């Protein structure tokens, strides 16, 4: 029992709590409809959630989900308005900015896309950890109630390395070599932090040596040949010890002009066919992974040697150029392809 002279402290107003619970319930239901591809129903429910009691961050997330639904319904301009509304609500909510970049890319608005991606990189560079601001006076907060694995994946924080890599590639694809080189070099500097490497590896399919090769290729186009040599040296130092004395790859076929790849027959004349590796039925999973990594190491190292040869050629250092082209061929000849009929 409470002493008559002591006032009971209200932890949280019941009306506020009911409003938060209602908004959170609508939020989750709307997201579930979105996952079921029922986008019109999702928009209706998410609008109801946005009209309730929620924090700025939650409201920004709701606007982003509504924008994603309208995008799926073929209304990109409306989606852009919702993404902008999310950013106006919470300027530090970077998922909305990232979605804006992707939508600009789909619409072919290259200048707007690159501007948005550049802004995203600058915000990430100046960001210190989590941008979520909680209200200490509010005991029960919506963010505590709506998190699920699916939502957490959708609202995953944008990684600085991934954003920088995408920006560099998009500049390169648009033929803006100078800007691409600048961002590639920034990215390679970020890779000096091992933690950033691990985050990058866990987010994108592209492997780090491949990023270095892309950067070296961009540097060649920018005529920065000494930098090409330095970048490729980084690749060589990491991969050369992984190269086997010989790597045998078995290609199974019943027709000299046709390869059977994972049960699918593809003619050698098919432009989509690339040199690849196939797992023998008796190989263990570990053996298969080892072969794949060894092949990667060979191709990465050969690519680095080849680019260094090109760089030395442009520097008129013919002896060094021949040396690196020879190293490239020497490494590639370690691959032995056996056709099994």
C-alpha positions as CSV (number, residue, x, y, z in Angstrom):
1,X,0.0,0.0,0.0
2,X,1.0,3.6,-0.6
3,X,1.3,6.2,2.2
4,X,-1.5,8.7,1.9
5,X,1.0,11.5,1.9
6,X,2.9,10.1,-1.1
7,X,1.6,10.9,-4.6
8,X,1.6,8.0,-7.1
9,X,4.0,8.8,-10.0
10,X,2.5,8.2,-13.4
11,X,5.2,6.3,-15.4
12,X,3.5,6.9,-18.7
13,X,0.1,8.4,-19.7
14,X,-2.3,5.6,-20.6
15,X,-3.6,7.5,-23.6
16,X,-0.1,8.0,-24.9
17,X,0.7,4.3,-24.4
18,X,-2.5,3.2,-26.2
19,X,-1.5,5.5,-29.1
20,X,2.0,4.0,-29.3
21,X,0.6,0.5,-29.2
22,X,-1.9,1.2,-31.9
23,X,0.7,2.8,-34.2
24,X,3.2,-0.1,-33.7
25,X,0.5,-2.7,-34.4
26,X,-0.5,-0.9,-37.6
27,X,3.2,-0.6,-38.5
28,X,3.9,-4.3,-38.2
29,X,0.6,-5.2,-40.0
30,X,1.4,-2.8,-42.9
31,X,4.9,-4.3,-43.3
32,X,3.5,-7.8,-43.4
33,X,1.1,-6.7,-46.2
34,X,4.0,-5.2,-48.0
35,X,5.9,-8.6,-47.7
36,X,2.9,-10.3,-49.1
37,X,3.0,-7.9,-52.1
38,X,-0.4,-6.4,-51.1
39,X,0.9,-2.9,-51.6
40,X,-2.4,-1.0,-51.7
41,X,-3.5,-2.6,-48.4
42,X,0.0,-1.9,-47.0
43,X,-0.2,1.8,-47.9
44,X,-3.6,2.2,-46.2
45,X,-2.5,0.5,-43.0
46,X,0.9,2.4,-42.9
47,X,-0.9,5.7,-43.3
48,X,-3.0,4.8,-40.3
49,X,0.2,4.1,-38.3
50,X,1.7,7.4,-39.4
51,X,-1.4,9.2,-38.1
52,X,-0.8,7.8,-34.6
53,X,1.7,8.5,-31.9
54,X,5.2,7.7,-33.0
55,X,8.7,9.2,-32.9
56,X,10.4,11.1,-35.7
57,X,12.5,8.0,-36.6
58,X,9.4,5.7,-36.7
59,X,7.5,8.2,-38.8
60,X,10.4,8.5,-41.2
61,X,10.4,4.7,-41.5
62,X,6.7,4.6,-42.2
63,X,7.1,7.2,-45.0
64,X,9.9,5.1,-46.5
65,X,7.8,2.0,-46.5
66,X,4.9,3.8,-48.1
67,X,7.4,5.1,-50.7
68,X,8.6,1.6,-51.4
69,X,5.0,0.4,-51.8
70,X,4.2,3.2,-54.3
71,X,7.4,2.4,-56.1
72,X,6.3,-1.2,-56.5
73,X,2.9,0.0,-57.8
74,X,4.7,1.8,-60.6
75,X,4.5,5.4,-59.2
76,X,8.1,6.4,-58.9
77,X,7.5,10.1,-58.6
78,X,5.1,9.6,-55.7
79,X,7.7,7.3,-54.1
80,X,10.2,10.1,-54.4
81,X,7.9,12.5,-52.5
82,X,7.5,10.0,-49.7
83,X,11.3,9.4,-49.5
84,X,11.8,13.2,-49.3
85,X,9.1,13.4,-46.7
86,X,10.9,10.8,-44.6
87,X,14.1,12.9,-44.9
88,X,12.3,16.0,-43.9
89,X,11.0,14.2,-40.9
90,X,14.3,12.8,-39.9
91,X,17.3,14.2,-41.9
92,X,19.6,11.5,-40.4
93,X,17.5,8.6,-41.6
94,X,19.8,7.3,-44.3
95,X,17.7,4.4,-45.5
96,X,15.3,6.9,-47.1
97,X,18.3,8.6,-48.8
98,X,19.6,5.3,-50.0
99,X,16.2,4.3,-51.5
100,X,16.2,7.7,-53.2
101,X,19.5,6.9,-54.8
102,X,18.3,3.6,-56.1
103,X,15.1,5.1,-57.5
104,X,17.0,7.8,-59.3
105,X,19.2,5.0,-60.8
106,X,16.1,3.1,-62.0
107,X,14.7,6.3,-63.6
108,X,18.0,7.0,-65.4
109,X,18.4,10.3,-63.6
110,X,22.2,10.0,-63.4
111,X,23.0,13.5,-62.2
112,X,20.4,13.4,-59.5
113,X,21.5,9.9,-58.5
114,X,25.2,10.8,-58.2
115,X,24.3,13.9,-56.3
116,X,22.2,11.9,-53.8
117,X,24.9,9.2,-53.5
118,X,27.6,11.8,-52.9
119,X,25.4,13.3,-50.2
120,X,24.9,9.9,-48.6
121,X,28.7,9.3,-48.5
122,X,29.3,12.7,-46.9
123,X,26.7,12.1,-44.3
124,X,28.1,8.7,-43.5
125,X,31.6,10.1,-43.2
126,X,30.5,12.7,-40.6
127,X,28.2,10.2,-38.8
128,X,29.1,9.0,-35.3
129,X,27.5,5.7,-34.7
130,X,23.7,5.4,-34.4
131,X,21.6,8.3,-35.4
132,X,18.5,7.2,-33.5
133,X,17.5,9.7,-30.8
134,X,15.3,8.3,-28.0
135,X,13.1,10.2,-25.6
136,X,14.3,9.5,-22.0
137,X,11.0,10.7,-20.6
138,X,9.1,7.9,-22.5
139,X,9.4,4.5,-20.9
140,X,7.8,2.5,-23.7
141,X,9.0,3.5,-27.1
142,X,7.7,2.3,-30.5
143,X,11.2,1.3,-31.6
144,X,11.2,-1.3,-28.9
145,X,8.0,-2.9,-30.1
146,X,8.3,-3.1,-33.9
147,X,11.7,-4.6,-34.4
148,X,11.8,-8.0,-36.1
149,X,14.4,-9.8,-38.2
150,X,12.7,-8.8,-41.4
151,X,12.3,-5.2,-40.4
152,X,15.8,-5.0,-39.1
153,X,17.1,-6.3,-42.4
154,X,15.0,-3.8,-44.4
155,X,16.1,-0.9,-42.2
156,X,19.8,-2.0,-41.9
157,X,22.2,0.8,-41.6
158,X,23.9,1.8,-44.8
159,X,27.7,1.1,-44.7
160,X,30.2,3.8,-45.6
161,X,32.3,1.4,-47.7
162,X,29.4,0.0,-49.6
163,X,28.0,3.5,-50.3
164,X,31.5,4.7,-51.5
165,X,32.0,1.7,-53.7
166,X,28.6,2.1,-55.4
167,X,29.3,5.8,-56.0
168,X,32.8,5.0,-57.5
169,X,31.3,2.4,-59.8
170,X,28.4,4.6,-60.9
171,X,30.8,7.5,-61.8
172,X,32.9,5.0,-63.8
173,X,29.9,3.6,-65.6
174,X,29.0,7.2,-66.5
175,X,32.4,7.8,-67.9
176,X,33.5,10.3,-65.2
177,X,36.9,8.8,-64.6
178,X,38.3,11.6,-62.5
179,X,35.5,11.4,-59.9
180,X,35.5,7.6,-60.0
181,X,39.3,7.5,-59.2
182,X,38.8,9.9,-56.3
183,X,36.2,7.7,-54.7
184,X,38.0,4.5,-55.4
185,X,41.1,5.8,-53.6
186,X,39.0,7.0,-50.7
187,X,37.5,3.5,-50.6
188,X,40.9,1.8,-50.5
189,X,41.9,4.1,-47.6
190,X,38.8,2.9,-45.8
191,X,39.9,-0.7,-46.3
192,X,43.0,0.0,-44.2
193,X,40.6,-0.4,-41.3
194,X,40.0,-4.2,-40.9
195,X,36.6,-3.7,-39.3
196,X,35.4,-1.8,-42.4
197,X,36.7,-4.7,-44.6
198,X,34.6,-7.2,-42.6
199,X,31.5,-5.0,-42.8
200,X,32.0,-4.7,-46.6
201,X,32.5,-8.4,-47.0
202,X,29.3,-9.1,-45.1
203,X,27.3,-6.7,-47.2
204,X,28.2,-7.1,-50.9
205,X,29.1,-9.9,-53.3
206,X,32.2,-8.2,-54.7
207,X,35.4,-9.4,-53.1
208,X,38.0,-6.8,-52.0
209,X,40.7,-7.9,-54.5
210,X,38.2,-7.3,-57.2
211,X,37.6,-3.8,-55.9
212,X,41.4,-3.1,-56.1
213,X,41.4,-4.4,-59.7
214,X,38.5,-2.1,-60.5
215,X,40.4,0.8,-58.9
216,X,43.5,0.0,-60.9
217,X,41.6,-0.1,-64.1
218,X,40.1,3.3,-63.4
219,X,43.6,4.6,-62.6
220,X,44.9,3.4,-66.0
221,X,42.1,5.4,-67.7
222,X,43.1,8.4,-65.6
223,X,46.7,7.9,-66.7
224,X,47.9,7.5,-63.1
225,X,50.3,4.7,-63.9
226,X,52.5,4.8,-60.8
227,X,49.3,4.5,-58.7
228,X,48.3,1.5,-60.8
229,X,51.5,-0.3,-59.9
230,X,51.1,0.5,-56.2
231,X,47.5,-0.7,-56.0
232,X,48.3,-3.9,-57.9
233,X,51.2,-4.5,-55.5
234,X,48.6,-4.6,-52.7
235,X,46.7,-7.3,-54.6
236,X,49.9,-9.4,-55.2
237,X,51.0,-9.3,-51.6
238,X,47.7,-10.7,-50.4
239,X,47.1,-13.4,-53.1
240,X,50.4,-14.6,-54.4
241,X,50.9,-17.1,-51.4
242,X,47.4,-18.6,-52.1
243,X,48.3,-19.7,-55.7
244,X,48.8,-23.5,-56.0
245,X,51.5,-25.1,-58.2
246,X,48.7,-26.5,-60.4
247,X,44.9,-26.3,-60.4
248,X,43.0,-28.9,-62.3
249,X,39.5,-28.1,-63.4
250,X,37.3,-30.9,-64.9
251,X,34.7,-30.0,-67.4
252,X,32.2,-32.7,-68.1
253,X,30.6,-32.9,-71.6
254,X,29.3,-35.5,-74.0
255,X,29.8,-33.2,-77.0
256,X,33.0,-31.3,-77.7
257,X,31.0,-28.2,-78.5
258,X,28.6,-28.4,-75.5
259,X,29.3,-28.2,-71.8
260,X,26.9,-29.6,-69.2
261,X,27.0,-27.1,-66.4
262,X,25.0,-28.0,-63.3
263,X,22.6,-30.1,-65.4
264,X,22.2,-27.3,-68.0
265,X,23.7,-27.7,-71.5
266,X,25.3,-24.6,-72.9
267,X,27.2,-24.4,-76.3
268,X,30.7,-23.1,-76.3
269,X,29.6,-20.5,-78.8
270,X,27.2,-19.0,-76.2
271,X,28.4,-15.5,-75.3
272,X,27.4,-16.1,-71.7
273,X,29.8,-18.9,-71.2
274,X,32.9,-18.0,-69.2
275,X,35.8,-20.0,-67.9
276,X,34.5,-21.5,-64.7
277,X,34.9,-24.4,-62.3
278,X,32.7,-27.3,-61.7
279,X,32.5,-29.5,-58.6
280,X,33.2,-33.2,-59.2
281,X,30.6,-35.4,-57.6
282,X,33.2,-37.0,-55.4
283,X,34.7,-33.7,-54.1
284,X,33.8,-32.7,-50.6
285,X,32.3,-29.3,-50.0
286,X,35.6,-28.1,-48.4
287,X,37.6,-29.3,-51.4
288,X,35.2,-27.4,-53.7
289,X,35.6,-24.2,-51.7
290,X,39.3,-24.6,-51.7
291,X,39.4,-25.0,-55.5
292,X,37.2,-22.0,-56.0
293,X,39.4,-19.8,-53.7
294,X,42.6,-21.0,-55.5
295,X,41.1,-20.1,-58.8
296,X,40.1,-16.7,-57.5
297,X,43.7,-16.1,-56.3
298,X,45.1,-17.1,-59.7
299,X,42.7,-14.8,-61.6
300,X,43.2,-11.9,-59.2
301,X,47.0,-12.1,-59.3
302,X,47.0,-12.5,-63.1
303,X,44.8,-9.5,-63.5
304,X,47.1,-7.4,-61.2
305,X,50.2,-8.5,-63.2
306,X,48.4,-7.7,-66.5
307,X,47.4,-4.2,-65.3
308,X,50.9,-3.6,-64.1
309,X,52.3,-4.6,-67.5
310,X,50.0,-2.1,-69.1
311,X,51.1,0.6,-66.7
312,X,54.8,0.0,-67.4
313,X,54.1,0.0,-71.1
314,X,52.6,3.5,-70.8
315,X,55.7,4.5,-68.7
316,X,57.9,3.3,-71.6
317,X,59.5,0.8,-69.2
318,X,59.4,-2.1,-71.7
319,X,61.6,-4.5,-69.8
320,X,59.3,-4.3,-66.7
321,X,56.2,-4.5,-68.9
322,X,57.5,-7.7,-70.5
323,X,58.3,-9.1,-67.0
324,X,54.8,-8.5,-65.7
325,X,53.0,-9.8,-68.8
326,X,55.2,-12.9,-68.5
327,X,54.2,-13.3,-64.8
328,X,50.6,-13.0,-65.8
329,X,50.9,-15.8,-68.4
330,X,52.9,-17.9,-65.9
331,X,50.2,-17.7,-63.3
332,X,47.4,-18.5,-65.8
333,X,49.2,-21.6,-67.1
334,X,48.9,-23.1,-63.6
335,X,45.2,-23.7,-64.5
336,X,44.8,-27.1,-66.2
337,X,41.4,-27.7,-67.8
338,X,40.5,-31.3,-68.5
339,X,37.5,-32.1,-70.6
340,X,35.8,-35.3,-69.5
341,X,33.5,-37.0,-72.0
